[in-house]
Short mmCIF file of C-alpha atoms in Angstrom, two decimals:
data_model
loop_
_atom_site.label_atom_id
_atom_site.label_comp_id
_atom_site.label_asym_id
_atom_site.label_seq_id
_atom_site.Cartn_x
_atom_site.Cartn_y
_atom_site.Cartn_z
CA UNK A 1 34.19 20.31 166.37
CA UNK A 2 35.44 20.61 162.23
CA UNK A 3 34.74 16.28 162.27
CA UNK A 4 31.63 16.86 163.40
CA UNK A 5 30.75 19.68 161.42
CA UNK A 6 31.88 17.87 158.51
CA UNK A 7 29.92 14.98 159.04
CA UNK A 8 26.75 16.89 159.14
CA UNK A 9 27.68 18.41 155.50
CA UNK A 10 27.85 15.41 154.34
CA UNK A 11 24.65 14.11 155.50
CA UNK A 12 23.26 17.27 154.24
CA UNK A 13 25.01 16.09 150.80
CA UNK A 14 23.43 13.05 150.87
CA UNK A 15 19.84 14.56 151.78
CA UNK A 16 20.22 17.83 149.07
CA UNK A 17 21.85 16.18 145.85
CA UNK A 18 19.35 13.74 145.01
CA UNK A 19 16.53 16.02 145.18
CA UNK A 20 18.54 18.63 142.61
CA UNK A 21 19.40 16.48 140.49
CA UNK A 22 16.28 16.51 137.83
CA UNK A 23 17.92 19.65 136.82
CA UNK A 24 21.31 18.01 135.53
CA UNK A 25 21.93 18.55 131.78
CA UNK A 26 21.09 14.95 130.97
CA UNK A 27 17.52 15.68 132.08
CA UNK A 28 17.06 18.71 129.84
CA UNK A 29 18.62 17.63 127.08
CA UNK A 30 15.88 15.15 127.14
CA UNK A 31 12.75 17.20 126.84
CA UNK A 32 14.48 17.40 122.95
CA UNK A 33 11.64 16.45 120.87
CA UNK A 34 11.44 15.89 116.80
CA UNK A 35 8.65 15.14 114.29
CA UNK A 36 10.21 14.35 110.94
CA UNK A 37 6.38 15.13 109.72
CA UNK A 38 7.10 18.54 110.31
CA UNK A 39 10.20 18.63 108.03
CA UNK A 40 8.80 17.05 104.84
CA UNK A 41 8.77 20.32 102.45
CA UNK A 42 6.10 19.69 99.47
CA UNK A 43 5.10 16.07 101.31
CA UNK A 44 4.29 16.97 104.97
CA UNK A 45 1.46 16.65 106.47
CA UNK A 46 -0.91 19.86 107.02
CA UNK A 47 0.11 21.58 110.36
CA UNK A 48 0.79 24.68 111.48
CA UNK A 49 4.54 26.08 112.58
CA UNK A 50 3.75 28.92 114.39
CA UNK A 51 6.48 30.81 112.31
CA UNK A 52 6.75 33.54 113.47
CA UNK A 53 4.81 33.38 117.17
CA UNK A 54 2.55 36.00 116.70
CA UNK A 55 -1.25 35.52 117.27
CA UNK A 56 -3.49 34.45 114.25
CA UNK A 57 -6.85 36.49 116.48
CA UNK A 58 -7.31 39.98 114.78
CA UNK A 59 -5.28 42.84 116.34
CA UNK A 60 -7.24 44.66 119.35
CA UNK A 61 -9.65 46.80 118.08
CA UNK A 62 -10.12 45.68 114.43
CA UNK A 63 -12.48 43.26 112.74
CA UNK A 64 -12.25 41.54 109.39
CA UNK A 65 -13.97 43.12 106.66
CA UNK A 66 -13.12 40.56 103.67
CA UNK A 67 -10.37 38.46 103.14
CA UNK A 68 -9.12 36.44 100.18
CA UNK A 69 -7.64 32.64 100.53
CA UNK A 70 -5.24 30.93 98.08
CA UNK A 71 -4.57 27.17 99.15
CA UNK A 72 -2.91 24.09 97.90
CA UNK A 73 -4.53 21.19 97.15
CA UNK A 74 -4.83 18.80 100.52
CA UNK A 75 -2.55 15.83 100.78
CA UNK A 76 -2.63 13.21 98.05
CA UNK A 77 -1.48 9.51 97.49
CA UNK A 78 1.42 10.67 95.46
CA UNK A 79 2.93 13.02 93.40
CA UNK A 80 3.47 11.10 90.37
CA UNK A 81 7.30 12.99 89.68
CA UNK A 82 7.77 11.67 93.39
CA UNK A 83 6.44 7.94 92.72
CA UNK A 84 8.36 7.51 89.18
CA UNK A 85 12.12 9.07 90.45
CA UNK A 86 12.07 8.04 93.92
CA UNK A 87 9.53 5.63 95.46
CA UNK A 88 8.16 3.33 92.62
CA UNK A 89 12.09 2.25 91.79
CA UNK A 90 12.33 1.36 95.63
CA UNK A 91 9.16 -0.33 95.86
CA UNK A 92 10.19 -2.46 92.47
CA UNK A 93 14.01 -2.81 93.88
CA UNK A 94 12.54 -4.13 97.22
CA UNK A 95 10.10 -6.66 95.68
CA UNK A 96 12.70 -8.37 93.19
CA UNK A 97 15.14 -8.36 95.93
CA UNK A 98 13.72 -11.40 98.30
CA UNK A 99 17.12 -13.33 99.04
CA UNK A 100 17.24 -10.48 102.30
CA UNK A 101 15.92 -11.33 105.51
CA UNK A 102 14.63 -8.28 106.84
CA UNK A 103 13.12 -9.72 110.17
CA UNK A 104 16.58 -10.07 111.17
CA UNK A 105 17.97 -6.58 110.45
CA UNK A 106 17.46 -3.45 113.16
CA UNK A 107 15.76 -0.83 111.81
CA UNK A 108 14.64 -2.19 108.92
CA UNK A 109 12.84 -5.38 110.37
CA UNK A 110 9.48 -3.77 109.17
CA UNK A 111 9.88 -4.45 105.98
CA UNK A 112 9.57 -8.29 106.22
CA UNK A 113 5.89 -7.91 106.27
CA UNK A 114 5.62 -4.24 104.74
CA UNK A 115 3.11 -3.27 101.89
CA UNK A 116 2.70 -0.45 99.66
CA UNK A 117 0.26 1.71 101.03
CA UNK A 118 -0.85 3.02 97.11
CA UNK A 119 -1.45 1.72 93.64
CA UNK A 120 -0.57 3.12 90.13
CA UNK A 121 -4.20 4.30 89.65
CA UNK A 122 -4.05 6.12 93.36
CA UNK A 123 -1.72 8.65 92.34
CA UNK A 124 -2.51 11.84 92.70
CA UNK A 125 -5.72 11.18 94.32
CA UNK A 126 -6.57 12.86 97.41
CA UNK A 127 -6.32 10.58 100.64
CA UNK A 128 -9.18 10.21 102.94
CA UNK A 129 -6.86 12.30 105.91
CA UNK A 130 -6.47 15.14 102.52
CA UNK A 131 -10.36 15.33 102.65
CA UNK A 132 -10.78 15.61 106.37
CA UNK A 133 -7.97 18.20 106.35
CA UNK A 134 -9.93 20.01 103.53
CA UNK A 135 -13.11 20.00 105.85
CA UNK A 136 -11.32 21.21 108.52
CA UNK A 137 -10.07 24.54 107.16
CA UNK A 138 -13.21 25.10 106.03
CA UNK A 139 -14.63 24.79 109.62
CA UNK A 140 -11.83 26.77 110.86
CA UNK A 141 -12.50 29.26 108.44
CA UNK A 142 -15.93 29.91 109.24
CA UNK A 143 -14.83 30.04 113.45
CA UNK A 144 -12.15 32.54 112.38
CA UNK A 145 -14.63 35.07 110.61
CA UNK A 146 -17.87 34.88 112.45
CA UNK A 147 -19.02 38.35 110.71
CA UNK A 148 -18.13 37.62 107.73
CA UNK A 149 -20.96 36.23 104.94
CA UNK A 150 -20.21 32.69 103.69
CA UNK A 151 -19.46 32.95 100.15
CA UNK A 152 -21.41 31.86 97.37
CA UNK A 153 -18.60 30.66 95.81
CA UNK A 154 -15.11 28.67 95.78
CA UNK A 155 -13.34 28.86 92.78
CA UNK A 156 -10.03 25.37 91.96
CA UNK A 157 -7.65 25.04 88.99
CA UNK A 158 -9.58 21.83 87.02
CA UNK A 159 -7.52 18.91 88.31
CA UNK A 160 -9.92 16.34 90.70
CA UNK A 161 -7.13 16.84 93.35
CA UNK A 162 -7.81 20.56 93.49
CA UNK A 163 -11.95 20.16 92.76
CA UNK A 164 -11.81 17.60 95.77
CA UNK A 165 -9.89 19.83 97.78
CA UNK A 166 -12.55 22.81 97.22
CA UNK A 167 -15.64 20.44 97.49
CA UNK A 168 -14.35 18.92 101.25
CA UNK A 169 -13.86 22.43 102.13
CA UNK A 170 -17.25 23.67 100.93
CA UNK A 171 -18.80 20.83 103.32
CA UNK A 172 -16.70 22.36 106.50
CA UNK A 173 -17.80 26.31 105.22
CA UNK A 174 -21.08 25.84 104.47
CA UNK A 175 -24.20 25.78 106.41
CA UNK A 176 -26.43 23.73 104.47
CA UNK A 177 -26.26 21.81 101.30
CA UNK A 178 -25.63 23.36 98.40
CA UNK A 179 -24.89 26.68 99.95
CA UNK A 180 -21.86 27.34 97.81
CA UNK A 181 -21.13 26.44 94.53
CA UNK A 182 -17.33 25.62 93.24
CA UNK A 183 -16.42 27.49 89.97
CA UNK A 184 -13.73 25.46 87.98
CA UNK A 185 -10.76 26.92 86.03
CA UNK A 186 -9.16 25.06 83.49
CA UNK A 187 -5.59 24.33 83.74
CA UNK A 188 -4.75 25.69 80.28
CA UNK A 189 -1.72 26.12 79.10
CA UNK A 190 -2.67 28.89 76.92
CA UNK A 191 -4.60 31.54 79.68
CA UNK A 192 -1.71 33.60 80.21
CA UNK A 193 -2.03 35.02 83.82
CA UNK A 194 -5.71 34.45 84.25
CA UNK A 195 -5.71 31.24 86.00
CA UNK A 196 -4.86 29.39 88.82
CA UNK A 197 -2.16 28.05 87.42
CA UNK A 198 0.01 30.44 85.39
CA UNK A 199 3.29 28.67 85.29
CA UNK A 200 1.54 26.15 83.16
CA UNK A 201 1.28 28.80 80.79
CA UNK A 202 4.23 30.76 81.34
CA UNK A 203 7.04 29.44 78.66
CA UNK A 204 10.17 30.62 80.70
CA UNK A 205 8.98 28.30 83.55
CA UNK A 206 10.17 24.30 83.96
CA UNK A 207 8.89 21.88 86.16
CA UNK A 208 12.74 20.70 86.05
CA UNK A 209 14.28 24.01 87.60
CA UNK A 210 16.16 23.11 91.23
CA UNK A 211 16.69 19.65 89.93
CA UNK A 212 20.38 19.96 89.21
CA UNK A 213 20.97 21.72 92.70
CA UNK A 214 19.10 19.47 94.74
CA UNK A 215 21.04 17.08 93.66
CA UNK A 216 24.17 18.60 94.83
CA UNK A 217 22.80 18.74 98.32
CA UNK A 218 20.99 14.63 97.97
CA UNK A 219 24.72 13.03 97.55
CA UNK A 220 25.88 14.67 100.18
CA UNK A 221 23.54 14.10 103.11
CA UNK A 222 22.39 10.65 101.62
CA UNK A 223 26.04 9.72 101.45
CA UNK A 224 26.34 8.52 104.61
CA UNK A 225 22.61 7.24 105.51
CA UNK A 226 23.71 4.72 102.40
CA UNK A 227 26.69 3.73 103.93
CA UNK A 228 25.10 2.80 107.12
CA UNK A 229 22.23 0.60 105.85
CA UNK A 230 24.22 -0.63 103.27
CA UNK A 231 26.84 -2.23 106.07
CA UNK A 232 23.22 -3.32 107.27
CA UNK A 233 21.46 -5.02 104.10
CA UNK A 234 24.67 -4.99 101.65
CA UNK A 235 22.93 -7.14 99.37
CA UNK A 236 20.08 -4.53 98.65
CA UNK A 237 23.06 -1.71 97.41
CA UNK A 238 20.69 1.18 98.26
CA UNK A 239 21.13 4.10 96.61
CA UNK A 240 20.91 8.37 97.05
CA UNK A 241 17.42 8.07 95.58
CA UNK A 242 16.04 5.66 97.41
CA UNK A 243 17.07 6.85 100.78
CA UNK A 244 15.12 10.22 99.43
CA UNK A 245 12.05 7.65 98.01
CA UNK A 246 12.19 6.16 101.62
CA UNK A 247 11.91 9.61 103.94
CA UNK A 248 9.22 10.64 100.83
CA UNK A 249 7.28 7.68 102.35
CA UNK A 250 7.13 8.46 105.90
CA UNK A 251 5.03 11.37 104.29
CA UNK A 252 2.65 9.77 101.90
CA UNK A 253 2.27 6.74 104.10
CA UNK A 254 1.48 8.80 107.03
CA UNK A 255 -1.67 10.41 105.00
CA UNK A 256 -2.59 7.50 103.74
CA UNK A 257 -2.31 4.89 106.33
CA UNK A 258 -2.23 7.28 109.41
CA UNK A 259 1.48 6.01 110.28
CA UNK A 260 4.56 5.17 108.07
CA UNK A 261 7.58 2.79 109.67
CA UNK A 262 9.27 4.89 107.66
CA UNK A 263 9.05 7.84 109.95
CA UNK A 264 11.08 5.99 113.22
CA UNK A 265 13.96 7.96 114.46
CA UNK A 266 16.29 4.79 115.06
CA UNK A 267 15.61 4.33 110.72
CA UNK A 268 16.30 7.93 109.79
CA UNK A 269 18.19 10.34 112.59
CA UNK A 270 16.92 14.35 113.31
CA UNK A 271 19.88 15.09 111.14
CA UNK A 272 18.62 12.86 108.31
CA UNK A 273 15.84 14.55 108.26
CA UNK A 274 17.22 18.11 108.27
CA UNK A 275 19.31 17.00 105.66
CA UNK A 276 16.16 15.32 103.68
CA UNK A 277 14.51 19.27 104.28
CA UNK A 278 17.23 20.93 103.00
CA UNK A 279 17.35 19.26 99.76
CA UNK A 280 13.62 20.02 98.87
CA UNK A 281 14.10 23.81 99.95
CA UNK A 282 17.10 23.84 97.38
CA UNK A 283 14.79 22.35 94.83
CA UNK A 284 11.68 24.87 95.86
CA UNK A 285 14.20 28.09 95.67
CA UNK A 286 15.39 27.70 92.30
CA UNK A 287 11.70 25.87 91.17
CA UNK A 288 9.38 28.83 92.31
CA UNK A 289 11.38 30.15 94.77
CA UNK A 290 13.67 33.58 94.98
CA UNK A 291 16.36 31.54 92.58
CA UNK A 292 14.33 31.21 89.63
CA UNK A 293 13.77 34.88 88.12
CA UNK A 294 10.22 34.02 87.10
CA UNK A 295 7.84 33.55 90.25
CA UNK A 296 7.65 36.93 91.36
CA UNK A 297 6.46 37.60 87.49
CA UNK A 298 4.20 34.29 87.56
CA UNK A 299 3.13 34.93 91.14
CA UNK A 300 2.09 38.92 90.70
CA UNK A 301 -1.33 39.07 88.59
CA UNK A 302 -2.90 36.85 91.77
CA UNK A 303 -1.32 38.57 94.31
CA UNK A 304 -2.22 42.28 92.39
CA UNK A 305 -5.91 40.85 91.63
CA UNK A 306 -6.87 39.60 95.47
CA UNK A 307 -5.26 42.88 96.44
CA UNK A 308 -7.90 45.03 94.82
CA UNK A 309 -10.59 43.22 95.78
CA UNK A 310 -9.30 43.82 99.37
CA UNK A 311 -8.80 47.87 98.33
CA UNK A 312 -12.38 48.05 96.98
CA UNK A 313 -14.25 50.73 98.84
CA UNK A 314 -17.81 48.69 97.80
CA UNK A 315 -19.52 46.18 100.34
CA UNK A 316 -18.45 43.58 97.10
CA UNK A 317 -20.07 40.20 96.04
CA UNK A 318 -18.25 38.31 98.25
CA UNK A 319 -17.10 38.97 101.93
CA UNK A 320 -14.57 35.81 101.35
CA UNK A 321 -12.68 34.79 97.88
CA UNK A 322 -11.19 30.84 98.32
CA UNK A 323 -9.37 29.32 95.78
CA UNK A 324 -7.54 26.24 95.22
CA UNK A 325 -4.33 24.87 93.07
CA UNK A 326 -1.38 23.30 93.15
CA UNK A 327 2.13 23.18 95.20
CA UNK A 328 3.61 25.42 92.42
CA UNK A 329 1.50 28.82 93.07
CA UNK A 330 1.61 29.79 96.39
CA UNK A 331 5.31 29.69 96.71
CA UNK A 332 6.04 32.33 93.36
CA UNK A 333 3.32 34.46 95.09
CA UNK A 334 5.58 34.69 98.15
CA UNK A 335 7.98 35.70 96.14
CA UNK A 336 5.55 38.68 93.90
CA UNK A 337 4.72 39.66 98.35
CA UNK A 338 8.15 39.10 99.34
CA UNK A 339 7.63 36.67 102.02
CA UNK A 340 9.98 33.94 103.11
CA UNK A 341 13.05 36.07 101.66
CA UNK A 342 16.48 34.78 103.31
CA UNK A 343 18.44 38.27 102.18
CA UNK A 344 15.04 40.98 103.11
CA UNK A 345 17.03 42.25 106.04
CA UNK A 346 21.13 41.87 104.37
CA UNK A 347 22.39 41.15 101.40
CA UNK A 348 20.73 41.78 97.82
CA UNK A 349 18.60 40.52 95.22
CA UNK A 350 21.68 39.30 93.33
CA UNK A 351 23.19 37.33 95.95
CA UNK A 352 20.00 35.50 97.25
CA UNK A 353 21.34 32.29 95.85
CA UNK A 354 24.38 32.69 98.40
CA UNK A 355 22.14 31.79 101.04
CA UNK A 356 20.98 28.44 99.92
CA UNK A 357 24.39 27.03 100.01
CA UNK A 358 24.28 23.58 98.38
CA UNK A 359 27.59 22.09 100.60
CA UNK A 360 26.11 22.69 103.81
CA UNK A 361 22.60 23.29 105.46
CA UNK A 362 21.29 27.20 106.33
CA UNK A 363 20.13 26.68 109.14
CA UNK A 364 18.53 30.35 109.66
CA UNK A 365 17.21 30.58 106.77
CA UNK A 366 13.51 31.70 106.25
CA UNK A 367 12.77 29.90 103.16
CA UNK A 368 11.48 26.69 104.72
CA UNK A 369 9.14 24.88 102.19
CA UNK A 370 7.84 22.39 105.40
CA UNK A 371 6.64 26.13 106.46
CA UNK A 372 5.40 27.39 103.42
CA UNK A 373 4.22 24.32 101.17
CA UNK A 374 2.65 20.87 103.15
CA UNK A 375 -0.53 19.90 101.67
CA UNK A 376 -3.12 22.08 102.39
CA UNK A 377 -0.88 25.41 102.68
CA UNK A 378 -3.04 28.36 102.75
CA UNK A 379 -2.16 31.71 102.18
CA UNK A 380 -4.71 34.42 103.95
CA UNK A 381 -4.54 38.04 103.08
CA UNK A 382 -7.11 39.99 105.58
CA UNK A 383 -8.60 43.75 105.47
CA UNK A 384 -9.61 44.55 108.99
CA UNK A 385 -11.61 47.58 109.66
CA UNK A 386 -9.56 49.40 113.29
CA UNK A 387 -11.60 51.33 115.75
CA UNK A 388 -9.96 52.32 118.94
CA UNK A 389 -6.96 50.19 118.91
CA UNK A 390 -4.75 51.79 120.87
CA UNK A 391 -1.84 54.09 119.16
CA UNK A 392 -3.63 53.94 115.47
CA UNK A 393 -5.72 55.88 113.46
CA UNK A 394 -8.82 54.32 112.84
CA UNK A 395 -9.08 52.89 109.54
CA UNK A 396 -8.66 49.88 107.22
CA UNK A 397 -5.86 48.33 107.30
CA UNK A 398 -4.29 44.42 105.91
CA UNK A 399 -2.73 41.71 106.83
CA UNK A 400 -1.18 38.25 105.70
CA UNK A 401 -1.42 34.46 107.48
CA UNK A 402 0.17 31.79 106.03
CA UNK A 403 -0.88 28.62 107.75
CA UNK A 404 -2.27 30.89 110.47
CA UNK A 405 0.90 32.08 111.08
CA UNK A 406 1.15 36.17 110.90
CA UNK A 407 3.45 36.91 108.07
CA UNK A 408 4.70 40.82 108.58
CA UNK A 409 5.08 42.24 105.10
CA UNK A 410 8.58 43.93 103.95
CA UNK A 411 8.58 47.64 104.26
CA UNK A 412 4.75 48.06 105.58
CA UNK A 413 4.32 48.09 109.09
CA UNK A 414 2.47 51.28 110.46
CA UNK A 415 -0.39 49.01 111.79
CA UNK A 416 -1.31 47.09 114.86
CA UNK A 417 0.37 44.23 115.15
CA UNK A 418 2.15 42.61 111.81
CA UNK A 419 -0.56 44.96 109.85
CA UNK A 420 -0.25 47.62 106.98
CA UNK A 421 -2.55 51.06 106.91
CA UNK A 422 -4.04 51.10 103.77
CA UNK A 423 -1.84 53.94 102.13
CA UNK A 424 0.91 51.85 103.10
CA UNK A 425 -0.81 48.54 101.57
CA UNK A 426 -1.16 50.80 98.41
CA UNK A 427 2.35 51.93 98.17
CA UNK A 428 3.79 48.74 99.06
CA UNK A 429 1.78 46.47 96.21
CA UNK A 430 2.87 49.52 93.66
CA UNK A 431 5.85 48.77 94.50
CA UNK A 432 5.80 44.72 94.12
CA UNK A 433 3.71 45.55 90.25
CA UNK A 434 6.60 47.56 89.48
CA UNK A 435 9.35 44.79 90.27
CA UNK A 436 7.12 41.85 89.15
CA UNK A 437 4.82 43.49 86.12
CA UNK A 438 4.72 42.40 82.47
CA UNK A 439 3.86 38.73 82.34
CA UNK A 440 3.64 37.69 78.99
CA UNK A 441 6.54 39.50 77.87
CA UNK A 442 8.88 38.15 80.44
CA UNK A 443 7.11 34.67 80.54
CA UNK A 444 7.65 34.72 76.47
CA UNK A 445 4.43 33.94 75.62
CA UNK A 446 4.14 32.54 72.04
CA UNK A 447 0.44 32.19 71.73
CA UNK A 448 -2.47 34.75 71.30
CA UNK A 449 -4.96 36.00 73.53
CA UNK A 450 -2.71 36.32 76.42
CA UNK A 451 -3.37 38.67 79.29
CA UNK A 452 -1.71 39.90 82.08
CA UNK A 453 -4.07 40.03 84.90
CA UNK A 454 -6.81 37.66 86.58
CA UNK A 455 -10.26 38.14 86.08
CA UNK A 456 -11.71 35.38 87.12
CA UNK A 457 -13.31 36.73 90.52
CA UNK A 458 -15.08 38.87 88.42
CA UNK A 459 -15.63 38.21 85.19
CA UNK A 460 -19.26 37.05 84.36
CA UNK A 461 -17.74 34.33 81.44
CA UNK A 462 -16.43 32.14 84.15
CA UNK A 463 -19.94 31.04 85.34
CA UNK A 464 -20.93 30.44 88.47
CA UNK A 465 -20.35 26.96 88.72
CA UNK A 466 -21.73 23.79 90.50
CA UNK A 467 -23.27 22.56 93.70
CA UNK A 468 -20.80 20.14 95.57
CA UNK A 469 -24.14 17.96 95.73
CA UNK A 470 -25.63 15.34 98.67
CA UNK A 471 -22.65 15.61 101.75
CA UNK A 472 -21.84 11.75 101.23
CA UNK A 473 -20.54 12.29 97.40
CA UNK A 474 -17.63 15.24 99.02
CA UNK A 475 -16.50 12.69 100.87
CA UNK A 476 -16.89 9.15 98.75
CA UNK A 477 -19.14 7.49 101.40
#
């Protein structure tokens, strides 16, 4: 009887275990997926993260009323800080260098026959895929705020990269031809805070700030990426920066060509590319991040200027106020908001820098600049007029998207969803003048005629600017 009851459990084996075995840890550890164009800080492609999950549609019950966009330029050919320290040395190092035979080494096999997607006089041009993108947001947009009127105009810092940006967007928004004119602002260095870009005339800022710790962080992950491709190609000796000039490329290649070989998981590992992240977000926190004790000061008079033009009781000139610049601004205005802040729920003001340790990676941190900064990065602050949503008052109330994503804002959270009532929008951006105020005291400002606040949305001086012109000219066609 137990022999053949045994033999039938082993049939039964035989029958059962196949068919369960789809669920073994080998097959779920393979559903893993990474895109290392989703971890490229200031160089990634425009996408959206979904950080945190919350939906981008308007809260039940309420409607948008205006809303005001700041966004970065759309992706470009290259930076040209990025070309001269990191890629152009690589590109000249891998030209000079033609004793290797790169057909014959793994991994690095494509660059036998590889060409540089750019030119000197590219740089800093925006990319076909930048203009689309551009286009795009425009269109989306429009979908997103059906009731709103179009504006009648888009106002970009003076750089072409920035003027393209607005134009390709102005072709998505609008619904004929010259609809919407684009206002340009000159990137002076003497405009105090009324501009679009206010670090350039802020005196306690540096472009250079973060280098030193970045660098901390760059030996240390590249250390061991060199190692390997030097055992591969030890004729080449590559180097910390062009390991960081070589992951840079998967980026601008990607928006320029559609594809970089650069970008191929057997070249650069998951971890490589963490590690590649890490560094920028070290750079980015001490640049215009919560290290550097200017960008909540340079980052303010924007922030405090779309804000009132949200708390305006009047139907306004404009249902929608878009504006372009550069990487630099969004990020300080973060700070002024206090978005993105790794020590908002622990820790203090004073010990922020403890949680961007620069021997090893935070992994749960919130300052992500692939989240906050690819090209295109767009910054949406909403006032939603609330009837009948279920549990509130009705009433105005606000609300911030960055990249679509819902941002909740830090100590303002009576509404539906990740919104703010408007007393609570009012006490909360007193709050942010009083930490933030005083911009050409703290900036240092050593020239006349500076100011403190932006008045660009509604000053009459600034003009109202120029038709984008025939479709084909947006677009170079």
């Amino acid at each position: 009887m137990a022999p053949s009851f045994v033999k039938e459990l082993l049939q039964l084996s035989a029958f059962v275990l196949p068919a369960i075995q789809p669920c073994s840890a080998t097959s779920l550890y393979s559903t893993y997926k990474f895109n290392p164009l989703e971890h490229l800080g200031g160089v990634a492609p425009y996408f959206e993260p979904q950080d945190p999950s919350a939906s981008p549609s308007a809260p039940q019950g309420c409607t948008p009323s205006r809303v005001v966009y700041l966004n970065r330029h759309a992706a470009i050919y290259a930076n040209d800080y990025d070309y001269d320290a990191y890629i152009g040395p690589f590109v000249s190092k891998l030209e000079n260098n033609t004793a290797i035979d790169w057909s014959k080494i793994p991994s690095l096999n494509f660059l036998d026959g590889w060409t540089v997607p750019l030119t000197d006089a590219e740089q800093e041009l925006l990319t076909r895929v930048g203009r689309l993108e551009a286009a795009q947001l425009g269109v989306t947009i429009s979908f997103r705020y059906p009731n709103l009127k179009l504006p009648s105009r888009v106002w970009t810092s003076s750089a072409e990269r920035t003027v393209k940006s607005a134009q390709s967007l102005v072709r998505g928004l609008e619904l004929d031809e010259n609809q919407i004119d684009v206002v340009t602002i000159d990137e002076s260095k003497e405009a105090g805070a009324n501009t679009l870009t206010p670090y350039k005339s802020c005196p306690a800022y540096s472009s250079s700030f973060g280098s030193d710790q970045s660098a901390v962080y760059l030996k240390k992950f590249t250390t061991p990426i060199t190692a390997r491709l030097n055992a591969l190609a030890p004729g080449f000796n590559f180097t910390a920066n062009d390991v960081y000039g070589m992951m840079e490329l998967c980026g601008y290649e990607s928006v320029i060509r559609g594809s970089s070989p650069f970008c191929d998981l057997d070249l650069f590992s998951p971890d490589d590319w963490l590690g590649w992240e890490y560094t920028a977000d070290i750079m980015y926190h001490y640049n215009v991040g919560y290290g550097n004790r200017i960008s909540g000061v340079v980052g303010l008079p924007w922030f405090n200027a779309s804000a009132s033009l949200l708390l305006e009781n009047s139907s306004g000139e404009q249902d929608m106020y878009v504006s372009f610049t550069h990487r630099e601004l969004p990020p300080m205005v973060f700070v002024a908001m206090g978005l993105f802040n790794n020590s908002e729920f622990g820790g203090s003001e004073a010990s922020v820098n403890d949680t961007m340790p620069l021997d090893r990676i935070n992994y749960r941190r919130a300052w992500k600049s692939s989240h906050v900064l690819p090209f295109l990065s767009n910054l949406a602050i909403e006032r939603l007029n609330c009837s009948g949503s279920y549990g509130y008052d009705d009433g105005d109330y606000y609300r911030v998207l960055v990249n679509s994503a819902p941002q909740p804002l830090s100590n303002c959270a009576d509404g539906p969803g990740t919104t703010c009532s408007r007393s609570g929008f009012e006490k909360y951006l007193q709050e942010r003048v009083d930490m933030f105020q005083g911009f050409s005291e703290k900036c240092g400002v050593d020239y006349g005629n500076s100011t403190d606040t932006v008045s660009i949305y509604t000053d009459p001086a600034v003009g109202n600017g120029t038709g984008v012109g025939k479709r084909y000219e947006a677009f170079g066609i």
